[in-house]
Amino acid sequence: MRITKLAACLAALSSPLMAADLENPNHTNMPVTALDAVTVTATRTAKSALNSAQAVNVINAEQIEQVLASSVFDSLISIPNVTATGGPRNMGQKFNVRGFSDAEDVLISVDGAIQTFEKYRMGSFFSDPELYRSVNVKRGPSTVLHGGGALGGVVEMELKDASDFLAPGEQGGVKVKLGHHGNNNENNGTVYAYARPTDSLDILTSYVKRSSDDFKLSNGETLDNSGIEAESLLLKVEYYLNEDSLIGLSYTKSEDNQRTEFNTTDPGAWGMVYREIEQSVTNLSYELNPANNPYVNLTARLGRTQSQVVESDGSGTLKDFIGLESNYEYNITTLDIANTSLIKQHTLTYGMQYSEKDRVGTKLSYPCLNLDMQTYQCIDYAEQAIQDEITSQPGGTQKRIGVYLQDEFIWQALTLTTGLRYEKYKTTATSSFANSFNNLDTDVEHSQVVPALTAHYQINNQLAVFSSYQQGFRAPLIDELYDQYGGRDPALELKVENSTNKEIGASYQNQNIFTNRDALTARVIYFKVKIDDEIQSNTNIATNPEPAARYNNSGENQRDGIEFEINYAHTLGYANFSYSRISGENQNNEPLWYLPADKFALSSGLNFFNDMLKTGFNIQHVNDRTVLVSGIEQQHKSYVLAGINASWDINDSWNARLAIDNLFDKEYQVIAGTTGAIGDYGVGRNIKTQISFKF
């Protein structure tokens, strides 16, 4: 088998509910649970999610297909303390992990390339779920292995490749999916073309198209200007140089171009704009894992992600806010080199990561010569349009380099994992900004050293306990350093934001619970997070008079919570239950009202006729929570949502699927994306169908 460890990981991810148990090769006919899925996100070494001693979960392609997801966020139901904020517009959603929802606090990567985007009243991730074979979600900081800026957690996405479609001995084929979503009259289609022309070369291309009308909300109203006009493209090539090494190249691009609502994250219409969205990821990778060399398991990745939003033709007050055209970009280059060496009882993982993030915010407009201060609309414009930087969306470049070392030491039933990372940042303003502050040194540097320690003790074959301590940090963002909102000074004295994360937990795994064909896994985790020197925004002229900087390190907060999961798998079906709770307070002992509510989730399924027919049911109960709206406490009401799904393999080539979201058409509201308050009403009942065939 080519690259044995890698192949093992991929096999496990391809079918975590019913695949053979890779960690127990003598029980290849036994079912495995969702927590048995193998991941490298937690420790950069292949482990099941259950045995990683970390709060990590894996969503695979089958789970995404079960619910006929139109966005990656549709598949987060079962993960404790993980949800989406914003929406329900697809372009207004962000990941929320343990109450951290800003783009800088949840690190997202695609095939190892860092991807981020931040813009007022917009989401952060726009790619289509049909492109991904797995989504790994790590809750809590993972700074030693992944770097700064992941105080909430890490979301690692892996693109599909040809091996996900090719049957043994097959050289190529095509798979087509055609679907319809009833709620918003969405029509979608996906085409995969895959080939293995030689034993050493795998090729996959894919194209996805979605087009819809507006969503019908759970309160019976229509969410105006919420339609979808999205296209996605994937090309992935892997070439095996020999039995021990491969080189890979992938490219993916997603677009959504249409006239739409400016505010996609929170309730209320701000006006219309024509918005062009494009996100792309290019990756070049090399892997070397000699079968008889325990000192070399090398991975090198060079990635380039580009996110661009162009807005024009604004209506009402947006005409002046947008100008003729506003352009927002994040262009990120990532180099990630890691190696793992086995030395007796030690597994050493060490490496270097470099990234360079360019942020662009420019506006082409006619300067306003006479502004009506009552309506904030311009009365008289200059005759010549000019292009200038957006002061509230400043551009610049931030370079980061980090080196790290992790040691997994195994002594009998104890695994002790220690890690250390050094990281340095250099942030540079645009030349235009630097020239306007020529009396200041606008280049800013930050550096930090962070440790991590995890202990895992296997009491017996079934029960284990674990504990971890991890420090995290986040360097100031480009916009936090250089923002000039309302004519304010830049915040060049900002310090690093720090966090400490403590966890303690237990895991359980067993087989032959009720029959000789079933398995049970469970995990419970208690966590406590403390944030120091939190970077906060203050535009209140009474408490922060102009021209004082908008951002400062005045905040502190702490939060704690519990996460419980129990998974049962049988050859005839499965049942997964999860519960999560989180609460916290700031330095003034005021509750963190923007945290998500307590959540119960249950998903289950039954298989019939030798797995030709698979059925599923899911339900989630989200408790009420108290939020602050303009200083007044309000109740975000609790709700219960149910869904069903079914998959029928008509024959070897044809498959039909059905999924119904919000089965009973219950009224509910999501979490607002900007403030964490009460958001828009969620989507009403949505009946989704799909037919697929391959040849």
mmCIF file of C-alpha atoms in Angstrom, residues 59-76 90-91 93 95 110 125-135 157-161 164-165 177 181 186 188-190 192 204 206-210 228 230-234 252-254 279 688 690:
data_model
loop_
_atom_site.group_PDB
_atom_site.id
_atom_site.type_symbol
_atom_site.label_atom_id
_atom_site.label_comp_id
_atom_site.label_asym_id
_atom_site.label_seq_id
_atom_site.Cartn_x
_atom_site.Cartn_y
_atom_site.Cartn_z
ATOM 1 C CA ILE A 59 -17.145 15.211 9.874
ATOM 2 C CA ASN A 60 -16.752 13.052 6.781
ATOM 3 C CA ALA A 61 -18.209 13.301 3.300
ATOM 4 C CA GLU A 62 -20.962 10.773 4.061
ATOM 5 C CA GLN A 63 -22.207 12.865 6.982
ATOM 6 C CA ILE A 64 -22.233 15.964 4.762
ATOM 7 C CA GLU A 65 -24.169 14.062 2.089
ATOM 8 C CA GLN A 66 -26.664 12.658 4.619
ATOM 9 C CA VAL A 67 -28.186 16.080 5.258
ATOM 10 C CA LEU A 68 -27.657 17.273 1.656
ATOM 11 C CA ALA A 69 -25.772 20.251 3.043
ATOM 12 C CA SER A 70 -25.620 23.456 1.031
ATOM 13 C CA SER A 71 -22.906 24.836 3.326
ATOM 14 C CA VAL A 72 -20.338 23.291 5.656
ATOM 15 C CA PHE A 73 -22.188 24.889 8.586
ATOM 16 C CA ASP A 74 -25.180 22.580 7.996
ATOM 17 C CA SER A 75 -23.126 19.637 9.317
ATOM 18 C CA LEU A 76 -22.175 20.994 12.765
ATOM 19 C CA ASN A 90 -24.922 31.387 3.210
ATOM 20 C CA MET A 91 -22.529 34.312 2.843
ATOM 21 C CA GLN A 93 -22.105 32.632 8.483
ATOM 22 C CA PHE A 95 -17.763 29.238 12.828
ATOM 23 C CA VAL A 110 -7.945 23.974 3.367
ATOM 24 C CA PHE A 125 -16.038 31.052 4.633
ATOM 25 C CA PHE A 126 -17.878 30.588 1.335
ATOM 26 C CA SER A 127 -16.703 27.297 -0.219
ATOM 27 C CA ASP A 128 -19.106 24.501 -1.207
ATOM 28 C CA PRO A 129 -19.366 21.366 1.011
ATOM 29 C CA GLU A 130 -19.392 19.060 -2.031
ATOM 30 C CA LEU A 131 -15.639 19.668 -2.404
ATOM 31 C CA TYR A 132 -14.602 18.221 0.971
ATOM 32 C CA ARG A 133 -13.863 14.675 2.106
ATOM 33 C CA SER A 134 -13.517 15.681 5.775
ATOM 34 C CA VAL A 135 -13.859 18.587 8.183
ATOM 35 C CA MET A 157 -10.752 20.869 5.792
ATOM 36 C CA GLU A 158 -9.461 18.271 3.366
ATOM 37 C CA LEU A 159 -10.444 18.311 -0.283
ATOM 38 C CA LYS A 160 -11.687 15.184 -2.017
ATOM 39 C CA ASP A 161 -9.390 13.278 -4.346
ATOM 40 C CA ASP A 164 -12.727 8.745 -2.896
ATOM 41 C CA PHE A 165 -14.470 7.635 -6.107
ATOM 42 C CA LYS A 177 -25.410 14.691 -8.688
ATOM 43 C CA HIS A 181 -34.208 22.191 -2.214
ATOM 44 C CA GLU A 186 -32.676 25.737 -5.119
ATOM 45 C CA ASN A 188 -27.944 22.282 -7.648
ATOM 46 C CA GLY A 189 -25.694 20.042 -9.640
ATOM 47 C CA THR A 190 -22.263 18.504 -9.186
ATOM 48 C CA TYR A 192 -16.941 14.703 -10.620
ATOM 49 C CA LEU A 204 -9.950 14.569 -9.895
ATOM 50 C CA SER A 206 -15.222 18.741 -10.024
ATOM 51 C CA TYR A 207 -17.738 21.476 -10.767
ATOM 52 C CA VAL A 208 -20.620 22.548 -8.493
ATOM 53 C CA LYS A 209 -23.454 24.941 -9.354
ATOM 54 C CA ARG A 210 -26.204 26.261 -7.027
ATOM 55 C CA ILE A 228 -27.846 31.870 -4.087
ATOM 56 C CA ALA A 230 -22.796 30.088 -6.569
ATOM 57 C CA GLU A 231 -20.258 28.089 -8.551
ATOM 58 C CA SER A 232 -17.291 26.037 -7.330
ATOM 59 C CA LEU A 233 -14.427 24.313 -9.122
ATOM 60 C CA LEU A 234 -11.906 21.725 -7.919
ATOM 61 C CA THR A 252 -10.287 25.170 -5.830
ATOM 62 C CA LYS A 253 -12.342 28.292 -6.474
ATOM 63 C CA SER A 254 -15.803 29.357 -5.314
ATOM 64 C CA GLN A 279 -12.396 32.482 -2.718
ATOM 65 C CA LYS A 688 -34.274 18.368 -0.205
ATOM 66 C CA GLN A 690 -30.976 14.374 -4.895
#
